């Protein structure tokens, strides 16, 4: 395209030259010497006038025709004039022909012999041309265009040729003209000319249109470029990026030419720089190094290297001393601007413009914009971020966003540079391997050497041949790879006046940056007088502690104000007397080069200087630093100095009217250099002083009482409105509120009230002078309303002429915020549609108008008491718009939902508000954490509440100090949360700190101090430190605050109950119940809560009927007065169920727990601990009703849901395991039962001491399971270990193991103990008789066994009757003894008498006795009865039958049964 442009221009020039030549040739055919022709050229009359004169010369019979022709001509009068002017200019300027275009036409009209025919032909010609040339305005506008001029010349040529041809024909005689041959020739010639004229005329029009379109396109392109430049300038102003280019250029100048080249040879860097690499591990590189090792210079070297390769580069350097280089938001703003500045894609500007339309910078939106603009880049982008360790908020959220962009944009290559801890944190968070280059002394050794040589070359003394080598060697050896150390050390060596001094300095060089700083400060101490030292200490202190980097003028003023405040408190002196008059370089030298100045702003040379100077005081007590302690920067002390200076400056007399003048704010800035800093940041320093001194309080009081406060308020609000910054207003008022609470503890004046009143006065003044409809008046009105709402009070403050101000708390005119057609809005009944309208207006209006709407919306939400529509209808809209709304609106929405107890929704909006300022470390951010913590606490999600309270506390302490009211409030909330989480040690420590701070802030007898003591006592009681708790409660016994006293009764009762002191707890709860009933009524929450704890205490005392009565009363009241599924209601239902269970009313208890379970699933969910506990209790009730399978189902469900919730040692898990074991045992599933009993036993061992009844119970069940699983050895070990005589299990195991002698001793002892404890008829005593007899029998001591069995039989018959199975079994054992003693008749008699319905065993024994007595038939009868009853033949029975048949001499049968018995025996062996 660029190459074709000259060719096109050359071609156009050639066509123009041809057109000029043809025009001159055509014109030459006219008789220039003819007088008539010259008259036509010279005369001014128009063509229409000539036609009129010619027609007047025609004959009378042609008069009508002439009139018609004249009328037709007159229609073209204007066209002829306009087109003539356009063509004439082209002809005269290009061809140099001084002949108007219509002169040849006028000539032929005048000289023609047939005027009528001439006029007709001319008219036809003009009509033809006019159709082709309708846009003479365009031709006129483009008459300087070469192409159009050439086309117009062609039209002129055609008209001249036509006129010449017509002249030749019309000059002939009539006869000649009537000749056919002449006429035909003439017509053909004119026809060709007309056709050519028509073609050239159309070419003129087409050329003009094309040229116009081209010009319009060029204009649009130029306009787009100008618009793009304008938009970029607006974007730059709005983004306020850091001036990284200046920093980069400064670092490039500071770099020695031979340094940093090592990086290009590093393989990790080569992979990072490789455009073909797509892996994220290759595109992401970290470079770590200690302070002063040259990371920043290296980053600029990398940028410079990539610039030479014409790469697309993004570069940012964090700095703790920079104005706009501290946060991730600063970085994203700058990177977005760098991308926008380099981009030629209009979409990039559109993305930022859309971001601007949102009205404020939001972190998430900035990151999205950065990602979207990166997505437009087709080429690889190299991004270098330096100093991430100096970023205030380079946390997990920022790192996650960085990694997300890296994953999303495969052409992005990123380097992060920082100190090792920051880089190590990245490696821990990253999901991929992070490639890291560590800058060590070895790596930069050659660079250090080159840097030393270059620096030495600048000094004639250092570069001398005698010492050059030694100096270089020593510097290189001690540098430890730190360029900053080398630079500062060489600066020190340059101060040497002689070679001798140089050598002495060289051999005393410090090692490490801290030693360098010590050396510099030591040198200042030794070589400066007291005045210079004081100045240096002040300059370093103010530069370290300032809220915002100070200009040199501001530094001069704060130092002067500080000196005057300290030394001239009694005698007032002019501030000019204390202003520094030395140039900045002198001050830099006086501070030992630890500061520098750039663009008028003074900063520390490195963040490590701040770290060194602001160390804690105890680190300055060592020998090396004690002499330098004057340089210690006590941050609280310097905040105090700043506070004094700002207040002194603000207490100066100011001209308030100056601010009302046009351009007044700029005038103020020029006249008063320190005013902006004092007004905006003075309160910041006041909030961080710690305990306010009386002198500071006095100055605050003076400012608030005096008219000087008017100027302070006006100036602050003017700054706000000038910057159109809602964030500034919110941050400013939040700082004021923090200070307001603080100073309210010491003086009666209220800071926010003063601010509110002065804004109100200004509204009155502006409304009176400018009218209520004035834009500025309306803006001040909104600020007034916002300040009122920010005070969080409904108290009306009287302001003179306040009829000019809208101060009604229940009615708010919102129509001024929206369109005039909108209805009047009432904050007492605000509909959803009204809020939707306000929200949408807040989003679409211009930024200046948006402030007004935002403040109005905030006020409406603040004072709304009732919605005419359901709250839920608002939720989706507001959540969708939250990211686009200003911070104060989102915060107001959150408080709005919080006021309606919609805590979950409020948390969502608080988090949305927090996302806008997260990481900025402002008071608003930490107040939002406090609000979120409060919401979670109301939802009883105490862990999350504690997390946010701790964030708020840490932030408030870092901002304001530990003794600020804001920090105290956060600490109190944390203390309460710790107590609710049962972290009593932590809550005690927290409460002790709370007491100390409360005494310092409020005094000993203040309510806050007493409340702190309450938490101290509660924590002590919970920790069983009763004496200390009692002593604490003694100090609270005479509290005047009735509500506080009731709270003390309640927490003390809770603590006592938690410690098992139920009687005392009951007494306190009953006192609290009586007090709350009298104070709040029976249905009040605290009353019901006390009633609940009274019932709980009664339950713990075992007074289940009393507990049941109180709890059922509470339950009925709750169901009427409170929500059906209120947590306290559910807790009461649970205690009712447990009371019924303890009273043995299992069916009622089960019904209660099942109802409770359904409600808890709805409230807490199926997986909540509370729900699971109720599920467990329902299972225990099933067990109490002998419903083992149903109980087992409940326990299995509990384990399945509680596996990921409860730890194995949890009490509910232990109970579940124990009862599961019981159910399985009852179902004779001994193996699984054993597993659950063992798990329960393991959990019990961890919580109770040895020999506890709980442990013994579980052990007994384990023994039973082992016994029935025939694991007698294991059971015996367990039984002997515990030596438990309350169970016979050890004896049984010994018996099963055939250790009869030991078993006998065990059972004899066991029987004796049981008999003494429970009597002869006790079940265990009778069982012992059986086992003693059995042991004696197995030892063949039949005579001794017999009486034991007889006693057992007697006891069984007495207790159970003759037909009981155990009685029959006892009879068998007696008979067995008789048989073994060969007393067969007695055995038969005993069995027959005592066995009404003898079983198989008894019949078999009788058969044996009959056989022994040779009573074969009776023996066979008994044996056949056995076979009939059991329907089978056992081996012993068959052998016995064979013996009987043998005795009856029936040998065949005897042989048959004998063989049959043998076969059965063989089969048993095979089996």
Short mmCIF file of N, CA, C and O in Angstrom, two decimals, residues 241 314-316 330-340 370 383-385:
data_model
loop_
_atom_site.label_atom_id
_atom_site.label_comp_id
_atom_site.label_asym_id
_atom_site.label_seq_id
_atom_site.Cartn_x
_atom_site.Cartn_y
_atom_site.Cartn_z
N UNK A 241 -1.27 5.24 36.65
CA UNK A 241 -0.22 4.22 36.75
C UNK A 241 1.07 4.79 37.33
O UNK A 241 1.31 6.00 37.31
N UNK A 314 6.02 -5.92 29.62
CA UNK A 314 5.34 -5.29 30.76
C UNK A 314 6.34 -5.28 31.92
O UNK A 314 7.02 -6.27 32.16
N UNK A 315 6.38 -4.17 32.64
CA UNK A 315 7.40 -4.04 33.70
C UNK A 315 6.80 -3.28 34.87
O UNK A 315 6.16 -2.23 34.68
N UNK A 316 7.01 -3.83 36.07
CA UNK A 316 6.55 -3.13 37.27
C UNK A 316 7.52 -3.41 38.42
O UNK A 316 8.03 -4.53 38.55
N UNK A 330 -1.92 -1.35 42.48
CA UNK A 330 -0.99 -0.45 41.78
C UNK A 330 -0.37 -1.16 40.59
O UNK A 330 -0.21 -0.58 39.51
N UNK A 331 -0.01 -2.41 40.80
CA UNK A 331 0.62 -3.19 39.72
C UNK A 331 -0.34 -3.39 38.56
O UNK A 331 0.01 -3.15 37.38
N UNK A 332 -1.57 -3.85 38.87
CA UNK A 332 -2.51 -4.13 37.78
C UNK A 332 -2.88 -2.86 37.03
O UNK A 332 -3.01 -2.88 35.80
N UNK A 333 -3.04 -1.73 37.75
CA UNK A 333 -3.33 -0.47 37.07
C UNK A 333 -2.22 -0.12 36.09
O UNK A 333 -2.47 0.28 34.95
N UNK A 334 -0.98 -0.30 36.54
CA UNK A 334 0.15 0.06 35.70
C UNK A 334 0.29 -0.88 34.51
O UNK A 334 0.54 -0.44 33.37
N UNK A 335 0.12 -2.17 34.73
CA UNK A 335 0.24 -3.14 33.63
C UNK A 335 -0.87 -2.94 32.61
O UNK A 335 -0.63 -3.06 31.40
N UNK A 336 -2.08 -2.66 33.08
CA UNK A 336 -3.18 -2.39 32.14
C UNK A 336 -2.85 -1.17 31.30
O UNK A 336 -3.06 -1.16 30.08
N UNK A 337 -2.29 -0.13 31.93
CA UNK A 337 -1.94 1.07 31.18
C UNK A 337 -0.83 0.78 30.18
O UNK A 337 -0.88 1.25 29.03
N UNK A 338 0.17 0.02 30.56
CA UNK A 338 1.26 -0.31 29.64
C UNK A 338 0.73 -1.07 28.42
O UNK A 338 1.13 -0.79 27.29
N UNK A 339 -0.16 -2.02 28.65
CA UNK A 339 -0.76 -2.75 27.53
C UNK A 339 -1.58 -1.81 26.64
O UNK A 339 -1.51 -1.88 25.42
N UNK A 340 -2.34 -0.94 27.28
CA UNK A 340 -3.18 -0.01 26.54
C UNK A 340 -2.33 0.97 25.74
O UNK A 340 -2.64 1.30 24.59
N UNK A 370 -6.99 -6.86 32.75
CA UNK A 370 -5.62 -7.25 32.38
C UNK A 370 -5.63 -8.52 31.55
O UNK A 370 -4.97 -8.61 30.50
N UNK A 383 6.59 -10.28 30.90
CA UNK A 383 6.23 -9.46 32.05
C UNK A 383 7.27 -9.65 33.15
O UNK A 383 7.57 -10.78 33.54
N UNK A 384 7.82 -8.55 33.65
CA UNK A 384 8.85 -8.58 34.71
C UNK A 384 8.31 -7.81 35.92
O UNK A 384 8.04 -6.61 35.81
N UNK A 385 8.13 -8.51 37.03
CA UNK A 385 7.64 -7.90 38.27
C UNK A 385 8.75 -7.96 39.30
O UNK A 385 9.16 -9.05 39.73
#
